[in-house]
Amino acid sequence: MAFPIDRGRRLRSNPAIRKMVRETHLSVDDLIYPLFVAEGEGIKKEISSMPGVYQMSIEHIVTECQKLKALGVPAVILFGIPEHKDALGSQAYDKHGVIQNAIRAIKHEVPEMYVVTDVCMCEYTDHGHCGIIKNNDVDNDETLKYLALEALSHVEAGADMVAPSDMMDGRIITIRDILDGNGYHNIPIMSYAVKYSSAFYGPFREAAESTPSFGDRKTYQMDPANRREALREAMSDVEEGADILMVKPGLPYLDIIRELADNFDKPIAAYNVSGEYAMLHAAAQRGWLDYEKVMFESLLSMKRAGAKLILTYFAKDAARLL
Ligand code: PBG
C-alpha cells in the first residue's frame, strides 16, 4: 500500500502515539559502568580525554559503587592499574592485587553491586601487550595459563562474572575449565568475542596505562574490515562456553551487533568504548552537539542493533536522566 493510503506521519503525530509504537527502550537495568581501580590511597585522578571518568583508589571506588547503586546502575566492570608491572603481569593473578582487593571491598560494602572483571594482561605487563611475549610476539598458549589464573583469582575474591578481553584463541574454554574445576560452575563468562583492533580505544589506554611499548595489537584483535570473521569468533566462543557475547567498539560496529543478535541465542553486549565517549564530550564542550540527546541516541542505537547489555561510561548520566 502506498501514498496516499499509507502515511507514515499518522503514527508520529503526538507524544502519546509515538510512545505507543516505540520499538526500543533503554533501561538502567542494561547498563554496566566501567571503573579504573588505582593501587594506593587517596587517588582520584580525572582522565584528560574522558571528562567525569577517574582513576580511583579503592575507598573512592567503593563510594562510587554506593552512588551507582543509588542511581539504580546494577553492575560495574573493573580495570586494574597496579603500582608494579612486570613481563609476566604477576599482579594480574595475585591474591592481593589491586582488583582482588577492590572486589573484596565492594562486596563487603555494597554487596548488591554485580561485579564483572576485565580479564586481560595488558594493564599488568610492563610491555603493555595482552599476553606473554616470546620471540617478539604474544604467545597464545602460554598466555592462556595466566588468563586462567587471573580469572580464578577474581572469582575467588568474589567477582560475579569474568570478561576476558585479550582475544587469545581458546581462552573461553581454558577459563571455563579452571572455574569449573574449582567449583565455580555458576560464574558466567562474558566474552569480548568480537573485539576489533580499534583506534577508538585511545583514551582507555591513557586511563588504564596500557599502551603497548612496541608494535600493536593486530596479531590478536580483529581487522575492522571483517564481518564474516566476527561470526566465526562468536561461534567458537559459544562452543567453548561463553554465556554472553560482546561486540567492541559499539557505534562503529552496529552491523556486527545485529549480525550476532540474528545468529546466536545468547545475550549480546556492546562496549560503548572510551573514544566514543570522548568524541561526544569533545563536541558537546564546543557546543556543537547536545550532549544528552546524542548520548541517548547512541545508547538507543546499540539496543536497536540487538544489544541487550551496554558497557558504557555514560551509565551514570543516563541513569540520572532515565
Ligand atoms: C583490554 C581492554 C581495552 C578496552 C577494554 N579492555 C583496550 C585495548 O584492547 O587496548 C577498551 C575499552 C575502551 O576503550 O573503553 N584489556
GROMACS .gro file of C-alpha atoms and ligand atoms in nm:
model
  338
    1MET     CA    1   0.000   0.000   0.000
    2ALA     CA    2   0.141   0.335  -0.094
    3PHE     CA    3   0.066   0.703  -0.057
    4PRO     CA    4  -0.197   0.848  -0.017
    5ILE     CA    5  -0.349   0.548   0.163
    6ASP     CA    6  -0.038   0.489   0.365
    7ARG     CA    7   0.103   0.784   0.558
    8GLY     CA    8   0.393   0.727   0.797
    9ARG     CA    9   0.325   1.055   0.973
   10ARG     CA   10  -0.009   0.930   1.116
   11LEU     CA   11   0.174   0.737   1.384
   12ARG     CA   12   0.409   1.024   1.468
   13SER     CA   13   0.159   1.298   1.531
   14ASN     CA   14   0.192   1.332   1.910
   15PRO     CA   15   0.400   1.201   2.201
   16ALA     CA   16   0.137   0.951   2.314
   17ILE     CA   17   0.120   0.767   1.983
   18ARG     CA   18   0.494   0.789   1.936
   19LYS     CA   19   0.542   0.619   2.272
   20MET     CA   20   0.283   0.354   2.187
   21VAL     CA   21   0.462   0.247   1.870
   22ARG     CA   22   0.817   0.287   2.006
   23GLU     CA   23   1.010  -0.033   1.941
   24THR     CA   24   1.320   0.006   2.157
   25HIS     CA   25   1.360   0.118   2.515
   26LEU     CA   26   1.664   0.199   2.720
   27SER     CA   27   1.672   0.073   3.074
   28VAL     CA   28   1.918   0.131   3.352
   29ASP     CA   29   1.899  -0.246   3.410
   30ASP     CA   30   2.106  -0.299   3.097
   31LEU     CA   31   2.398  -0.074   3.188
   32ILE     CA   32   2.742  -0.175   3.312
   33TYR     CA   33   2.971   0.103   3.431
   34PRO     CA   34   3.349   0.068   3.382
   35LEU     CA   35   3.574   0.163   3.674
   36PHE     CA   36   3.952   0.212   3.678
   37VAL     CA   37   4.095   0.098   4.008
   38ALA     CA   38   4.431   0.252   4.102
   39GLU     CA   39   4.656   0.092   4.361
   40GLY     CA   40   4.726   0.313   4.661
   41GLU     CA   41   4.520   0.551   4.870
   42GLY     CA   42   4.362   0.891   4.821
   43ILE     CA   43   4.378   0.871   4.442
   44LYS     CA   44   4.109   1.037   4.229
   45LYS     CA   45   4.260   1.148   3.901
   46GLU     CA   46   4.047   1.255   3.607
   47ILE     CA   47   4.136   1.113   3.266
   48SER     CA   48   4.207   1.413   3.046
   49SER     CA   49   4.017   1.292   2.741
   50MET     CA   50   3.727   1.146   2.940
   51PRO     CA   51   3.557   1.420   3.145
   52GLY     CA   52   3.394   1.280   3.459
   53VAL     CA   53   3.587   0.950   3.445
   54TYR     CA   54   3.859   0.894   3.705
   55GLN     CA   55   4.130   0.656   3.811
   56MET     CA   56   4.036   0.593   4.172
   57SER     CA   57   4.183   0.411   4.468
   58ILE     CA   58   3.968   0.154   4.642
   59GLU     CA   59   3.799   0.379   4.901
   60HIS     CA   60   3.676   0.608   4.619
   61ILE     CA   61   3.571   0.306   4.413
   62VAL     CA   62   3.352   0.190   4.699
   63THR     CA   63   3.192   0.537   4.729
   64GLU     CA   64   3.134   0.533   4.354
   65CYS     CA   65   2.960   0.195   4.382
   66GLN     CA   66   2.732   0.337   4.650
   67LYS     CA   67   2.640   0.624   4.416
   68LEU     CA   68   2.581   0.384   4.130
   69LYS     CA   69   2.356   0.173   4.347
   70ALA     CA   70   2.155   0.482   4.442
   71LEU     CA   71   2.118   0.561   4.071
   72GLY     CA   72   2.000   0.206   4.001
   73VAL     CA   73   2.302   0.101   3.795
   74PRO     CA   74   2.323  -0.271   3.867
   75ALA     CA   75   2.676  -0.359   3.756
   76VAL     CA   76   3.034  -0.243   3.721
   77ILE     CA   77   3.328  -0.379   3.524
   78LEU     CA   78   3.666  -0.333   3.689
   79PHE     CA   79   4.002  -0.250   3.529
   80GLY     CA   80   4.318  -0.252   3.740
   81ILE     CA   81   4.608  -0.010   3.747
   82PRO     CA   82   4.877  -0.181   3.954
   83GLU     CA   83   5.176   0.001   4.102
   84HIS     CA   84   5.410  -0.270   3.985
   85LYS     CA   85   5.417  -0.416   3.632
   86ASP     CA   86   5.643  -0.694   3.502
   87ALA     CA   87   5.689  -0.918   3.198
   88LEU     CA   88   5.456  -1.187   3.335
   89GLY     CA   89   5.192  -0.946   3.465
   90SER     CA   90   5.218  -1.104   3.809
   91GLN     CA   91   4.980  -0.855   3.973
   92ALA     CA   92   4.701  -0.977   3.746
   93TYR     CA   93   4.665  -1.305   3.937
   94ASP     CA   94   4.796  -1.200   4.279
   95LYS     CA   95   4.554  -1.274   4.561
   96HIS     CA   96   4.625  -0.928   4.697
   97GLY     CA   97   4.639  -0.747   4.364
   98VAL     CA   98   4.452  -0.421   4.318
   99ILE     CA   99   4.149  -0.583   4.153
  100GLN     CA  100   4.124  -0.869   4.400
  101ASN     CA  101   4.133  -0.616   4.687
  102ALA     CA  102   3.877  -0.395   4.514
  103ILE     CA  103   3.636  -0.685   4.461
  104ARG     CA  104   3.651  -0.777   4.830
  105ALA     CA  105   3.598  -0.414   4.936
  106ILE     CA  106   3.299  -0.365   4.704
  107LYS     CA  107   3.141  -0.694   4.803
  108HIS     CA  108   3.186  -0.605   5.169
  109GLU     CA  109   3.044  -0.251   5.147
  110VAL     CA  110   2.796  -0.274   4.857
  111PRO     CA  111   2.711  -0.645   4.834
  112GLU     CA  112   2.427  -0.594   4.583
  113MET     CA  113   2.660  -0.446   4.324
  114TYR     CA  114   2.715  -0.701   4.045
  115VAL     CA  115   3.089  -0.711   3.988
  116VAL     CA  116   3.227  -0.805   3.647
  117THR     CA  117   3.602  -0.809   3.596
  118ASP     CA  118   3.800  -0.747   3.282
  119VAL     CA  119   4.039  -1.040   3.242
  120CYS     CA  120   4.343  -0.930   3.044
  121MET     CA  121   4.718  -0.897   3.093
  122CYS     CA  122   4.770  -0.559   2.925
  123GLU     CA  123   4.724  -0.350   3.238
  124TYR     CA  124   4.974  -0.564   3.430
  125THR     CA  125   5.258  -0.628   3.185
  126ASP     CA  126   5.549  -0.385   3.161
  127HIS     CA  127   5.538  -0.410   2.780
  128GLY     CA  128   5.162  -0.340   2.770
  129HIS     CA  129   5.065  -0.635   2.550
  130CYS     CA  130   4.772  -0.858   2.638
  131GLY     CA  131   4.984  -1.167   2.695
  132ILE     CA  132   5.322  -1.327   2.745
  133ILE     CA  133   5.586  -1.225   2.490
  134LYS     CA  134   5.804  -1.482   2.313
  135ASN     CA  135   6.010  -1.402   2.005
  136ASN     CA  136   5.861  -1.053   1.990
  137ASP     CA  137   5.506  -1.183   1.962
  138VAL     CA  138   5.233  -1.265   2.213
  139ASP     CA  139   5.247  -1.641   2.277
  140ASN     CA  140   4.888  -1.761   2.266
  141ASP     CA  141   4.900  -2.089   2.459
  142GLU     CA  142   5.140  -1.963   2.724
  143THR     CA  143   4.912  -1.663   2.784
  144LEU     CA  144   4.611  -1.890   2.842
  145LYS     CA  145   4.766  -2.027   3.162
  146TYR     CA  146   4.794  -1.679   3.307
  147LEU     CA  147   4.447  -1.570   3.200
  148ALA     CA  148   4.304  -1.876   3.373
  149LEU     CA  149   4.486  -1.788   3.695
  150GLU     CA  150   4.371  -1.428   3.668
  151ALA     CA  151   4.006  -1.525   3.618
  152LEU     CA  152   4.017  -1.772   3.904
  153SER     CA  153   4.172  -1.517   4.139
  154HIS     CA  154   3.897  -1.267   4.057
  155VAL     CA  155   3.625  -1.522   4.124
  156GLU     CA  156   3.791  -1.637   4.446
  157ALA     CA  157   3.790  -1.274   4.559
  158GLY     CA  158   3.414  -1.260   4.494
  159ALA     CA  159   3.363  -1.147   4.131
  160ASP     CA  160   3.017  -1.231   3.994
  161MET     CA  161   3.127  -1.260   3.630
  162VAL     CA  162   3.451  -1.256   3.432
  163ALA     CA  163   3.501  -1.087   3.098
  164PRO     CA  164   3.813  -1.192   2.905
  165SER     CA  165   3.919  -0.917   2.666
  166ASP     CA  166   4.254  -1.038   2.534
  167MET     CA  167   4.140  -1.213   2.212
  168MET     CA  168   4.368  -1.516   2.256
  169ASP     CA  169   4.238  -1.834   2.092
  170GLY     CA  170   4.095  -2.085   2.338
  171ARG     CA  171   4.064  -1.852   2.633
  172ILE     CA  172   3.697  -1.917   2.698
  173ILE     CA  173   3.734  -2.294   2.733
  174THR     CA  174   4.050  -2.253   2.938
  175ILE     CA  175   3.875  -2.019   3.180
  176ARG     CA  176   3.561  -2.234   3.190
  177ASP     CA  177   3.777  -2.536   3.277
  178ILE     CA  178   3.959  -2.372   3.564
  179LEU     CA  179   3.640  -2.220   3.708
  180ASP     CA  180   3.451  -2.550   3.687
  181GLY     CA  181   3.750  -2.737   3.826
  182ASN     CA  182   3.730  -2.517   4.133
  183GLY     CA  183   3.357  -2.547   4.182
  184TYR     CA  184   3.255  -2.220   4.015
  185HIS     CA  185   3.012  -2.372   3.766
  186ASN     CA  186   2.769  -2.086   3.808
  187ILE     CA  187   3.001  -1.797   3.735
  188PRO     CA  188   2.920  -1.669   3.383
  189ILE     CA  189   3.176  -1.567   3.123
  190MET     CA  190   3.104  -1.259   2.915
  191SER     CA  191   3.337  -1.293   2.619
  192TYR     CA  192   3.478  -0.996   2.436
  193ALA     CA  193   3.404  -1.230   2.145
  194VAL     CA  194   3.433  -0.979   1.864
  195LYS     CA  195   3.690  -0.721   1.958
  196TYR     CA  196   3.834  -0.512   1.681
  197SER     CA  197   4.178  -0.359   1.666
  198SER     CA  198   4.037  -0.009   1.703
  199ALA     CA  199   4.175   0.339   1.740
  200PHE     CA  200   3.864   0.420   1.946
  201TYR     CA  201   4.044   0.266   2.248
  202GLY     CA  202   4.289   0.558   2.261
  203PRO     CA  203   4.155   0.732   2.576
  204PHE     CA  204   4.120   0.397   2.758
  205ARG     CA  205   4.488   0.327   2.714
  206GLU     CA  206   4.564   0.654   2.891
  207ALA     CA  207   4.310   0.564   3.161
  208ALA     CA  208   4.441   0.211   3.212
  209GLU     CA  209   4.805   0.296   3.135
  210SER     CA  210   4.814   0.004   2.894
  211THR     CA  211   4.957   0.135   2.566
  212PRO     CA  212   5.184  -0.133   2.414
  213SER     CA  213   5.551  -0.028   2.432
  214PHE     CA  214   5.622  -0.179   2.089
  215GLY     CA  215   5.409  -0.290   1.795
  216ASP     CA  216   5.031  -0.302   1.810
  217ARG     CA  217   4.752  -0.545   1.889
  218LYS     CA  218   4.676  -0.651   1.531
  219THR     CA  219   4.801  -1.009   1.573
  220TYR     CA  220   4.524  -1.077   1.823
  221GLN     CA  221   4.247  -0.817   1.784
  222MET     CA  222   4.030  -0.829   1.472
  223ASP     CA  223   4.066  -0.640   1.147
  224PRO     CA  224   3.790  -0.372   1.136
  225ALA     CA  225   3.716  -0.474   0.776
  226ASN     CA  226   3.585  -0.820   0.868
  227ARG     CA  227   3.225  -0.923   0.922
  228ARG     CA  228   3.224  -1.295   0.843
  229GLU     CA  229   3.517  -1.344   1.077
  230ALA     CA  230   3.304  -1.196   1.356
  231LEU     CA  231   3.060  -1.485   1.318
  232ARG     CA  232   3.345  -1.737   1.338
  233GLU     CA  233   3.482  -1.572   1.651
  234ALA     CA  234   3.141  -1.567   1.816
  235MET     CA  235   3.074  -1.930   1.715
  236SER     CA  236   3.397  -2.057   1.866
  237ASP     CA  237   3.329  -1.871   2.190
  238VAL     CA  238   2.979  -2.015   2.212
  239GLU     CA  239   3.120  -2.364   2.157
  240GLU     CA  240   3.380  -2.301   2.428
  241GLY     CA  241   3.113  -2.196   2.678
  242ALA     CA  242   3.067  -1.819   2.659
  243ASP     CA  243   2.744  -1.704   2.825
  244ILE     CA  244   2.732  -1.351   2.683
  245LEU     CA  245   2.887  -1.231   2.356
  246MET     CA  246   3.028  -0.882   2.338
  247VAL     CA  247   3.099  -0.664   2.037
  248LYS     CA  248   3.353  -0.387   2.080
  249PRO     CA  249   3.357  -0.096   1.995
  250GLY     CA  250   2.984  -0.024   1.975
  251LEU     CA  251   2.876   0.258   1.748
  252PRO     CA  252   3.110   0.194   1.452
  253TYR     CA  253   3.013  -0.176   1.460
  254LEU     CA  254   2.632  -0.172   1.482
  255ASP     CA  255   2.612  -0.406   1.183
  256ILE     CA  256   2.817  -0.662   1.373
  257ILE     CA  257   2.593  -0.635   1.680
  258ARG     CA  258   2.293  -0.703   1.457
  259GLU     CA  259   2.472  -0.993   1.291
  260LEU     CA  260   2.540  -1.160   1.625
  261ALA     CA  261   2.191  -1.091   1.758
  262ASP     CA  262   2.042  -1.259   1.449
  263ASN     CA  263   2.271  -1.561   1.460
  264PHE     CA  264   2.311  -1.652   1.827
  265ASP     CA  265   2.061  -1.703   2.103
  266LYS     CA  266   2.296  -1.572   2.372
  267PRO     CA  267   2.257  -1.223   2.517
  268ILE     CA  268   2.464  -0.970   2.322
  269ALA     CA  269   2.659  -0.692   2.488
  270ALA     CA  270   2.801  -0.380   2.324
  271TYR     CA  271   3.102  -0.194   2.460
  272ASN     CA  272   3.050   0.176   2.400
  273VAL     CA  273   3.422   0.248   2.428
  274SER     CA  274   3.634   0.534   2.555
  275GLY     CA  275   3.678   0.703   2.216
  276GLU     CA  276   3.301   0.709   2.161
  277TYR     CA  277   3.262   0.880   2.498
  278ALA     CA  278   3.544   1.126   2.428
  279MET     CA  279   3.401   1.222   2.086
  280LEU     CA  280   3.061   1.320   2.217
  281HIS     CA  281   3.206   1.510   2.509
  282ALA     CA  282   3.452   1.698   2.290
  283ALA     CA  283   3.179   1.808   2.052
  284ALA     CA  284   2.941   1.897   2.335
  285GLN     CA  285   3.209   2.107   2.508
  286ARG     CA  286   3.230   2.318   2.195
  287GLY     CA  287   2.856   2.350   2.180
  288TRP     CA  288   2.850   2.151   1.857
  289LEU     CA  289   2.623   1.870   1.981
  290ASP     CA  290   2.357   1.838   2.250
  291TYR     CA  291   2.528   1.603   2.498
  292GLU     CA  292   2.220   1.439   2.648
  293LYS     CA  293   2.049   1.383   2.318
  294VAL     CA  294   2.346   1.232   2.137
  295MET     CA  295   2.423   1.016   2.438
  296PHE     CA  296   2.072   0.870   2.442
  297GLU     CA  297   2.064   0.830   2.067
  298SER     CA  298   2.394   0.640   2.076
  299LEU     CA  299   2.283   0.406   2.354
  300LEU     CA  300   1.949   0.350   2.188
  301SER     CA  301   2.110   0.265   1.856
  302MET     CA  302   2.312  -0.012   2.017
  303LYS     CA  303   1.998  -0.159   2.168
  304ARG     CA  304   1.812  -0.126   1.840
  305ALA     CA  305   2.100  -0.309   1.670
  306GLY     CA  306   2.043  -0.602   1.904
  307ALA     CA  307   2.248  -0.546   2.219
  308LYS     CA  308   2.082  -0.637   2.547
  309LEU     CA  309   2.365  -0.506   2.763
  310ILE     CA  310   2.574  -0.193   2.718
  311LEU     CA  311   2.906  -0.127   2.886
  312THR     CA  312   2.928   0.248   2.892
  313TYR     CA  313   3.097   0.542   3.059
  314PHE     CA  314   2.763   0.721   3.009
  315ALA     CA  315   2.590   0.489   3.259
  316LYS     CA  316   2.571   0.743   3.541
  317ASP     CA  317   2.448   1.029   3.324
  318ALA     CA  318   2.199   0.802   3.150
  319ALA     CA  319   2.071   0.663   3.481
  320ARG     CA  320   2.018   1.015   3.616
  321LEU     CA  321   1.801   1.104   3.317
  322LEU     CA  322   1.616   0.777   3.258
  323PBG     C1  323   4.199  -0.453   2.721
  323PBG     C2  324   4.083  -0.364   2.703
  323PBG     C3  325   4.077  -0.250   2.626
  323PBG     C4  326   3.949  -0.196   2.644
  323PBG     C5  327   3.882  -0.279   2.731
  323PBG     N1  328   3.965  -0.384   2.765
  323PBG     C6  329   4.181  -0.180   2.546
  323PBG     C7  330   4.257  -0.244   2.442
  323PBG     O1  331   4.229  -0.355   2.395
  323PBG     O2  332   4.355  -0.181   2.403
  323PBG     C8  333   3.899  -0.071   2.577
  323PBG     C9  334   3.788  -0.002   2.642
  323PBG    C10  335   3.766   0.137   2.598
  323PBG     O3  336   3.831   0.190   2.505
  323PBG     O4  337   3.680   0.200   2.660
  323PBG     N2  338   4.212  -0.505   2.848
   0.00000   0.00000   0.00000
